[in-house]
Structures are given as structure tokens and as C-alpha cells.
Backbone as CSV, one residue per row, in Angstrom:
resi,resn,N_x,N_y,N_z,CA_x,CA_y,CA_z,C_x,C_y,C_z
1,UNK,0.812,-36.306,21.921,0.068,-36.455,20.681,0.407,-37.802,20.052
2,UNK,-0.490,-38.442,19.336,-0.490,-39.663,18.707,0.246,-39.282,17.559
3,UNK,0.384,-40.357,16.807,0.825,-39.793,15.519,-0.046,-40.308,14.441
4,UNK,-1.338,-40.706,14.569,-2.457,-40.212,13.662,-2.706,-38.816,13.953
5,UNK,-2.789,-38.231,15.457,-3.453,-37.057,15.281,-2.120,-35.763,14.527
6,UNK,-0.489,-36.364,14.791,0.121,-35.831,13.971,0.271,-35.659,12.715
7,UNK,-0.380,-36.495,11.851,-1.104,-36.969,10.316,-1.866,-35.748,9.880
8,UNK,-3.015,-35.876,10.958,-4.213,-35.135,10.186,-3.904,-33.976,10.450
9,UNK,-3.072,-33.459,11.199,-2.926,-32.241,11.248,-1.603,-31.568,10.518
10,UNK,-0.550,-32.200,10.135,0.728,-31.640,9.598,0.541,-31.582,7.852
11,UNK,-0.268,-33.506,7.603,-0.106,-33.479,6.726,-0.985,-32.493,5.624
12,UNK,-2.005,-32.420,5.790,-2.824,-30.862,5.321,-2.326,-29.517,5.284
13,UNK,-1.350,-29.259,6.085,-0.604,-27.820,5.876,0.544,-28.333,5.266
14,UNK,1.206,-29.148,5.052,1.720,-29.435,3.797,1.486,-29.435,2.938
15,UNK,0.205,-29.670,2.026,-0.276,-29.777,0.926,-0.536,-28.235,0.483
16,UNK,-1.191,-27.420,1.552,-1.404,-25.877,1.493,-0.534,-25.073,0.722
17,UNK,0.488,-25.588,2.000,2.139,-24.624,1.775,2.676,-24.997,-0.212
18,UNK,2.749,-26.547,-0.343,2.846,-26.638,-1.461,2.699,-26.204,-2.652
19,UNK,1.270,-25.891,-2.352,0.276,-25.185,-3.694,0.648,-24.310,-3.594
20,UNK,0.614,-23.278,-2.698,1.016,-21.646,-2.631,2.170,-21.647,-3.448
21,UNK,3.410,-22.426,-2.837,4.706,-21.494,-3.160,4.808,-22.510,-4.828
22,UNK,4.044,-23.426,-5.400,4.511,-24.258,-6.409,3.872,-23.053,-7.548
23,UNK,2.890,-22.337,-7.405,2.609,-21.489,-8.144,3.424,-20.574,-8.994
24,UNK,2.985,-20.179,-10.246,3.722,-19.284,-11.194,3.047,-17.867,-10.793
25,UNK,3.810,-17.120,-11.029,3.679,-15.512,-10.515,3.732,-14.637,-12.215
26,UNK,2.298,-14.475,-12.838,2.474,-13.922,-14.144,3.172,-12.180,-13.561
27,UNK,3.885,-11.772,-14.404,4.480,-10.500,-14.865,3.362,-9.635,-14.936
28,UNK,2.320,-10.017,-16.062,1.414,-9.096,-16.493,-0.012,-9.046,-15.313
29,UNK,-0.304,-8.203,-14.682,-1.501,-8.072,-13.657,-2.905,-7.739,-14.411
30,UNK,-3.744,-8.390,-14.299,-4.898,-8.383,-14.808,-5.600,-7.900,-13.956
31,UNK,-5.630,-7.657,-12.350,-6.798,-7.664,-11.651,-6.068,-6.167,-10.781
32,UNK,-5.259,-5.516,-11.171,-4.884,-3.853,-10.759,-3.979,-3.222,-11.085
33,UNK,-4.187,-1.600,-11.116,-3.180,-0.774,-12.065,-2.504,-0.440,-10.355
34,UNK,-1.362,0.060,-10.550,-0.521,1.015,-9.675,-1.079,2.252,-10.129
35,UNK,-1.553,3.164,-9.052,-1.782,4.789,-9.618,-0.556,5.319,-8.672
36,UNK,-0.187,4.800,-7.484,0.860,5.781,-7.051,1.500,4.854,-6.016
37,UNK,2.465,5.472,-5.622,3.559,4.586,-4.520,4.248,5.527,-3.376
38,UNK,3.791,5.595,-2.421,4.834,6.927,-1.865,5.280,6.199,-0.374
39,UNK,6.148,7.585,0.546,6.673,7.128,1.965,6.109,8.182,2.468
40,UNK,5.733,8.075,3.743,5.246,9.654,4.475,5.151,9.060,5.910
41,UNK,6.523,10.430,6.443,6.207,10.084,7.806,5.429,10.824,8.593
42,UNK,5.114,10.219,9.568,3.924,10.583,10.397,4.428,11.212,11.778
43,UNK,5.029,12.360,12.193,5.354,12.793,13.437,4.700,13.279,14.318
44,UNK,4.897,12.626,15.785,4.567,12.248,16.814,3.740,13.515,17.556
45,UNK,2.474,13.540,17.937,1.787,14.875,18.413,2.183,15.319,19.444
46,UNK,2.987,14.476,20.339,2.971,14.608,21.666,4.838,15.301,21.980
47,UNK,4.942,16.119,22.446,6.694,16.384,22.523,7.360,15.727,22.996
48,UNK,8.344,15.072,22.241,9.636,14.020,22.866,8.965,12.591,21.931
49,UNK,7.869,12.612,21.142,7.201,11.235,20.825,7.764,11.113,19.704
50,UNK,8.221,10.002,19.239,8.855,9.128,17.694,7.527,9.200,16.552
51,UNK,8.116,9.541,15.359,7.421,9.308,14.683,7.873,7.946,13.819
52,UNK,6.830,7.806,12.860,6.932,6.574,12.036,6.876,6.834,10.441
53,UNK,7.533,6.199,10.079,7.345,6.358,8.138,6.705,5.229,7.656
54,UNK,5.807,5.515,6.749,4.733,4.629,6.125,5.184,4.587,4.805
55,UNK,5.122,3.021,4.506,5.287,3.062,3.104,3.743,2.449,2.366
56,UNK,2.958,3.052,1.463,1.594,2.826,0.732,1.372,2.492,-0.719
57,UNK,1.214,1.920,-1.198,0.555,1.801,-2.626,-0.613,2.308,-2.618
58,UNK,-1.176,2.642,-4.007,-3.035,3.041,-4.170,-2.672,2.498,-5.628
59,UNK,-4.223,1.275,-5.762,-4.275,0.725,-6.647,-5.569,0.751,-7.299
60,UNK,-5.740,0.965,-8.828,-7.261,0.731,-8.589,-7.708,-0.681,-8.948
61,UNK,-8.666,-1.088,-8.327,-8.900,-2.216,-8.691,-9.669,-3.107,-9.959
62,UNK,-9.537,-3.922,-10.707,-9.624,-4.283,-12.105,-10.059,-6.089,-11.618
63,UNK,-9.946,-6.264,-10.926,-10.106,-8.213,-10.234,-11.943,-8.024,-10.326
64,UNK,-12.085,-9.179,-10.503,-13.654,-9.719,-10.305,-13.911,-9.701,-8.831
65,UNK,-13.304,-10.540,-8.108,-12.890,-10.864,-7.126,-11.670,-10.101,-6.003
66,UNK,-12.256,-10.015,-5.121,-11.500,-9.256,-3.837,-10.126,-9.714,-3.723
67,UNK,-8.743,-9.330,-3.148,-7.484,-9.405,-3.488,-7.736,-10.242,-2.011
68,UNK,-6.404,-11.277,-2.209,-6.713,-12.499,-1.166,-5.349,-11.742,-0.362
69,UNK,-4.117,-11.753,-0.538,-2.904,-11.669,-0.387,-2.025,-10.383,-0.923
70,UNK,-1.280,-9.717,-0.023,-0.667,-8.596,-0.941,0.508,-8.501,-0.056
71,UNK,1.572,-9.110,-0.516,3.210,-9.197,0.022,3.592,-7.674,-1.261
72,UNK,4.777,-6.940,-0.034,5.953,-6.256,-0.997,7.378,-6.481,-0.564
73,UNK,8.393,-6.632,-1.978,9.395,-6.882,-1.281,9.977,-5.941,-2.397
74,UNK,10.776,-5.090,-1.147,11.575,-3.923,-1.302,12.977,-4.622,-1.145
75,UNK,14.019,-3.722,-0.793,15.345,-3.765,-0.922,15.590,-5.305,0.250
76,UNK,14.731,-4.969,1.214,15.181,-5.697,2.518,14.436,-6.982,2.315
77,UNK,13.453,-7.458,3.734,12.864,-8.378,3.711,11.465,-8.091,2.767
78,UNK,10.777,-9.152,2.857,9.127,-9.478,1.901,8.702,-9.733,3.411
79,UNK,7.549,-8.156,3.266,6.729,-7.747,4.361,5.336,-7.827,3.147
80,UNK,3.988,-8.676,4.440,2.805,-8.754,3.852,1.898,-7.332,4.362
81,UNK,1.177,-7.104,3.717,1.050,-5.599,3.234,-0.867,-5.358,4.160
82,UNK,-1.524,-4.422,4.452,-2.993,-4.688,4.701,-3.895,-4.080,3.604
83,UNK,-4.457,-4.363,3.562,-5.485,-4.105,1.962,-7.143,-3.659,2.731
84,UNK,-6.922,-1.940,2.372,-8.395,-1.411,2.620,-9.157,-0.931,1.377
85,UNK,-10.228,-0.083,0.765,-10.723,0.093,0.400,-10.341,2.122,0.739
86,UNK,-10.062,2.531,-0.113,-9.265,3.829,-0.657,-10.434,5.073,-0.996
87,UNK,-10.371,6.171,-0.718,-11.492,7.662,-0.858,-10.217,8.557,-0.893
88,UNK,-10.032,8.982,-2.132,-9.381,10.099,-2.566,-10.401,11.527,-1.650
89,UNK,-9.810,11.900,-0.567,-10.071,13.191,-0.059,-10.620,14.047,-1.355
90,UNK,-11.579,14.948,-0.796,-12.181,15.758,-2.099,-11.947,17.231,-1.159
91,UNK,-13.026,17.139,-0.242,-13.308,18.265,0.649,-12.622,17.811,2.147
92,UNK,-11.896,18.867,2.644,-10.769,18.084,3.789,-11.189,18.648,4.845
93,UNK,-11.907,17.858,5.730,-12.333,18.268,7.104,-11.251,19.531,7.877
94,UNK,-11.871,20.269,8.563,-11.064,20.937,9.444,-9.874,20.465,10.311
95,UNK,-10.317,19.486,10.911,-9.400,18.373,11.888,-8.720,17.447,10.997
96,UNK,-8.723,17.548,10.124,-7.287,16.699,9.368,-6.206,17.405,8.974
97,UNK,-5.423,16.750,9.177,-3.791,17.522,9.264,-3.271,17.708,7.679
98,UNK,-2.847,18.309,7.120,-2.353,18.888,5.736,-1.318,17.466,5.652
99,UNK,-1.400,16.743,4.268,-0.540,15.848,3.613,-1.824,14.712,3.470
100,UNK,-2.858,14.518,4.337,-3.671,12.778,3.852,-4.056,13.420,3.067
101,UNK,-3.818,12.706,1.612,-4.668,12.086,0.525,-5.749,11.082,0.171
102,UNK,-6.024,10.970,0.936,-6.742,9.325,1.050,-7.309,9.097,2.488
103,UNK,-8.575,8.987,2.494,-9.013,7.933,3.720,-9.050,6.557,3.153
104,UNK,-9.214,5.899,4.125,-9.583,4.364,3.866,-10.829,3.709,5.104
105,UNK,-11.511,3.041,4.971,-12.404,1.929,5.347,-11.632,0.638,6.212
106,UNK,-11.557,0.917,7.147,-11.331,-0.582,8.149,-11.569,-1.813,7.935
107,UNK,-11.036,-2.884,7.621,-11.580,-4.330,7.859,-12.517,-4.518,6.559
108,UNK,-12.022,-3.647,5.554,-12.994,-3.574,4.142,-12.352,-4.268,3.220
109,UNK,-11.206,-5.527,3.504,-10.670,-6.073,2.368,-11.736,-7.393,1.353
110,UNK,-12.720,-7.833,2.649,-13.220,-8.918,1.726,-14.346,-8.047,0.731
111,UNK,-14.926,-6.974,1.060,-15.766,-6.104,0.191,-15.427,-5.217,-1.462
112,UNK,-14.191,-5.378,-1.658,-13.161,-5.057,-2.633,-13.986,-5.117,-3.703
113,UNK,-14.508,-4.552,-5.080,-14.637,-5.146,-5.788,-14.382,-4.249,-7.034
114,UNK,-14.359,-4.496,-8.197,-14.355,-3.804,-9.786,-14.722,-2.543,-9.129
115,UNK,-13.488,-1.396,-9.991,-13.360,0.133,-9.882,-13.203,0.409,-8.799
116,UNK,-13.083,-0.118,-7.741,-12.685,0.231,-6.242,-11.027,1.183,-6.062
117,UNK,-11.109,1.889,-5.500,-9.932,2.158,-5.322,-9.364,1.627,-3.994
118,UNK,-8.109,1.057,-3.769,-6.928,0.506,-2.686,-6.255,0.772,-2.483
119,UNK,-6.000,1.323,-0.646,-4.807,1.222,-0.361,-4.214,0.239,0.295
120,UNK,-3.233,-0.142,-0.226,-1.919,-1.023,0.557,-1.316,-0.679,1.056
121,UNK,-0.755,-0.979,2.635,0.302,-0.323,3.640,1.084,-1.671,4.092
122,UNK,2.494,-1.855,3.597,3.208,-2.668,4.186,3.552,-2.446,5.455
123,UNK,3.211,-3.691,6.048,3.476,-3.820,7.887,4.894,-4.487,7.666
124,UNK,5.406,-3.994,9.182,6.600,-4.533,9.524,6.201,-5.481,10.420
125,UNK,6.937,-7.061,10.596,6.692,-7.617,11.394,5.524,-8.828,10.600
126,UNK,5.512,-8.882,9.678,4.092,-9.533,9.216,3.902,-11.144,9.546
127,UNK,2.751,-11.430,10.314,2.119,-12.532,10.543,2.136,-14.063,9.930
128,UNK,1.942,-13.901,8.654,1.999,-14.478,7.490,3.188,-14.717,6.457
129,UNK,4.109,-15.984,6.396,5.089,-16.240,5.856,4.616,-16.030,4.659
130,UNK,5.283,-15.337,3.439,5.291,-15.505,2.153,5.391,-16.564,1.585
131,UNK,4.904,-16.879,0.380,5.596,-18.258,-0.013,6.837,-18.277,-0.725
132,UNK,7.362,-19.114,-1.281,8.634,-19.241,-1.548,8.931,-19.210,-2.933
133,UNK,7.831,-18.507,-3.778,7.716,-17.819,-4.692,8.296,-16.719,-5.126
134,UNK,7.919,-16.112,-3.769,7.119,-14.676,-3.626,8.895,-14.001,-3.176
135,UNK,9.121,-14.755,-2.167,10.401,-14.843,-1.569,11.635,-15.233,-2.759
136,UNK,11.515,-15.419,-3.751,12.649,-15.954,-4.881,12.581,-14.590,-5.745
137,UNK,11.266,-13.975,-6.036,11.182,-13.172,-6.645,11.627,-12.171,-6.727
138,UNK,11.657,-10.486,-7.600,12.277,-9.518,-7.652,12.036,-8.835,-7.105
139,UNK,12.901,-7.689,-6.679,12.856,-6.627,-5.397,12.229,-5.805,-5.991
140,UNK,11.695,-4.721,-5.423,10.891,-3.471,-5.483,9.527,-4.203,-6.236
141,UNK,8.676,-4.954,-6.093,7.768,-5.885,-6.277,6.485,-5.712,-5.170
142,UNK,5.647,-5.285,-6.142,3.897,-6.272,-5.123,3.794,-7.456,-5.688
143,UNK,3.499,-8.432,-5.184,2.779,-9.607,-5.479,1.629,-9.922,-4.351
144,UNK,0.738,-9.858,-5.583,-0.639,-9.883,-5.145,-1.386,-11.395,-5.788
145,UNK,-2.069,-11.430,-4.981,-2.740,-13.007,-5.007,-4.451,-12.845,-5.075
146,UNK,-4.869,-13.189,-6.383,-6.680,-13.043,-6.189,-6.562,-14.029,-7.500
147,UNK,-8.267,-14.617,-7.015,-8.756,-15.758,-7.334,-7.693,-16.882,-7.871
148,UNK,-6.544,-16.815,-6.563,-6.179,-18.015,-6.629,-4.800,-18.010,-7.086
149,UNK,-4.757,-16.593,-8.251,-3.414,-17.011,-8.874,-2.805,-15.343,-8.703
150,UNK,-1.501,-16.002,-8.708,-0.538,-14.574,-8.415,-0.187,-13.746,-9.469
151,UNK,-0.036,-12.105,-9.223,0.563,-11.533,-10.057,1.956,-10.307,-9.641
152,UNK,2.619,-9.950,-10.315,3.501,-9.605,-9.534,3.699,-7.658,-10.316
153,UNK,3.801,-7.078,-9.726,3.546,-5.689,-10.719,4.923,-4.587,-9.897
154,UNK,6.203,-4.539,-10.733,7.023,-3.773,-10.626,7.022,-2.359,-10.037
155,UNK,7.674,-1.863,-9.485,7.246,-0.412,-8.953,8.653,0.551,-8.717
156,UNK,8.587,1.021,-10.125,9.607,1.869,-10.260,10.296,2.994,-9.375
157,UNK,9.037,3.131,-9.336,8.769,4.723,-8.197,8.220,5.014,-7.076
158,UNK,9.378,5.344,-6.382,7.966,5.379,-5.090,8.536,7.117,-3.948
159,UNK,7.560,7.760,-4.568,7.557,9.477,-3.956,7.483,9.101,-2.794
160,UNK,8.268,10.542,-1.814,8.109,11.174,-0.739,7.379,12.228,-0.734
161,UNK,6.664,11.719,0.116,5.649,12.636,0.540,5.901,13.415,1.619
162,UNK,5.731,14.698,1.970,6.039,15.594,2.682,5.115,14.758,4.434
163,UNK,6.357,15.299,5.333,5.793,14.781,6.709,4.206,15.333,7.174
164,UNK,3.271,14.317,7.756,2.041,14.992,8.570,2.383,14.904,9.826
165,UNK,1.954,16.495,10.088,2.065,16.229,11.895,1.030,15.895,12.574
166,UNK,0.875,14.975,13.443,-0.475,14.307,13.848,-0.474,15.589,15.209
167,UNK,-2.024,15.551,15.244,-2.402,16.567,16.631,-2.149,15.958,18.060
């Protein structure tokens, strides 16, 4: 590589990275309430199979604009979170297992909009470095990012939810 073509390409994700983490993170969230926070593990259908524990937020949504970013940082590391579009179960199919509260919508984060309900599921392993904001900031924390600017919303509580056994 040349080092013009090292220019045009480094120096632009520098400027990126900059803006992100130079940002202020308001306290007060304008664009979603917390309605609940829980853990629920999910055990394995098959005999001898591992199960997994999920940790979720459900938020409703209050933003003009669709949520860009949604990091949580709990006790440990700041894991970035996936953001669907939330259906409080009413009438519960036969074939669903006792404990979901909630379906969600696939690949429905850019469709988000006013009164929507959200769920958030922190992934382990996440793709996407936090910024160094986000990363300075306080534990048991969402920080969420829409139209541009961050907000950060405390989370006192977060229930266990009784295990589902998957079929």
C-alpha cells in the first residue's frame, strides 16, 4: 500500500472514532422508558444439551427516530446489545413453551419508531467496539445512541425469570 492510499483510508476512521467517543452521554433519556429488565435461561431440548442465559431489556420507545446503537455494561465487560421491535404475547400459541413474554420481529431495528415497543438482548462477543465514552461510563448502564446523540439510562433491577424449556 502507498501511503496516500494509507491517508484516505485511516485518516477518515479517525475522525469517526473521534466524534463517537468525544461525545457527552446525557443522564436524562428522552427517546425511551425501561419497562423491564430480566435473565432467563433457556434449557437445552435435546438430552445432555447446554443451555444458555439471556440477559433482555423491553423498552418503549419515545425517539423520533430509530435507535442507532445500544451497548450495556454490567458488572463485567460493555457488550453491544441487538435491537428488535417487541409484541407483548396476548394469546399464546400451543407450541410455545411457558415463560416467553414477548415475541419480537427480525432485522426490524431500522423500522423502530414512536410507541413501539423494544427488545434489547445483550450479545456476548460483540462486533462493534464501544466508544470510549461508553467504556468510562457507569456499570449496570444502557447507553443508547439515536439521532446522533447518546443517552445513558440506569438499571436498578434486573428480575429472574423462571427457566423455558425449549422443545
Amino acid at each position: 500500500m502507498t501511503s496516500r492510499t494509507l491517508i484516505r483510508f485511516f485518516v477518515p476512521l479517525l475522525f469517526v472514532n473521534y466524534s463517537c467517543s468525544a461525545q457527552a452521554i446525557s443522564r436524562k433519556p428522552t427517546d425511551h422508558k425501561l419497562i423491564e429488565a430480566y435473565s432467563q435461561e433457556k434449557l437445552s431440548g435435546v438430552p445432555g444439551g447446554s443451555g444458555a442465559t439471556y440477559l433482555k431489556f423491553i423498552l418503549k420507545w419515545t425517539g423520533k427516530g430509530a435507535p442507532e446503537f445500544i451497548y450495556w455494561k454490567g458488572t463485567a465487560d460493555v457488550v453491544q446489545c441487538r435491537i428488535e421491535r417487541a409484541h407483548k404475547v396476548v394469546e399464546r400459541p400451543r407450541d410455545m413453551p411457558a415463560g416467553i413474554d414477548y415475541f419480537f420481529e427480525r432485522n426490524s431495528q431500522s423500522s423502530i419508531v414512536t410507541g413501539d415497543t423494544v427488545m434489547v438482548s445483550a450479545l456476548k462477543g460483540a462486533v462493534e467496539k464501544a466508544p470510549s465514552s461508553v467504556m468510562r461510563g457507569r456499570r449496570n448502564t444502557l447507553y443508547v445512541r439515536s439521532g446522533g446523540k447518546w443517552s445513558a439510562t440506569s438499571v436498578k433491577n434486573i428480575i429472574k425469570k423462571k427457566a423455558i424449556a425449549m422443545p
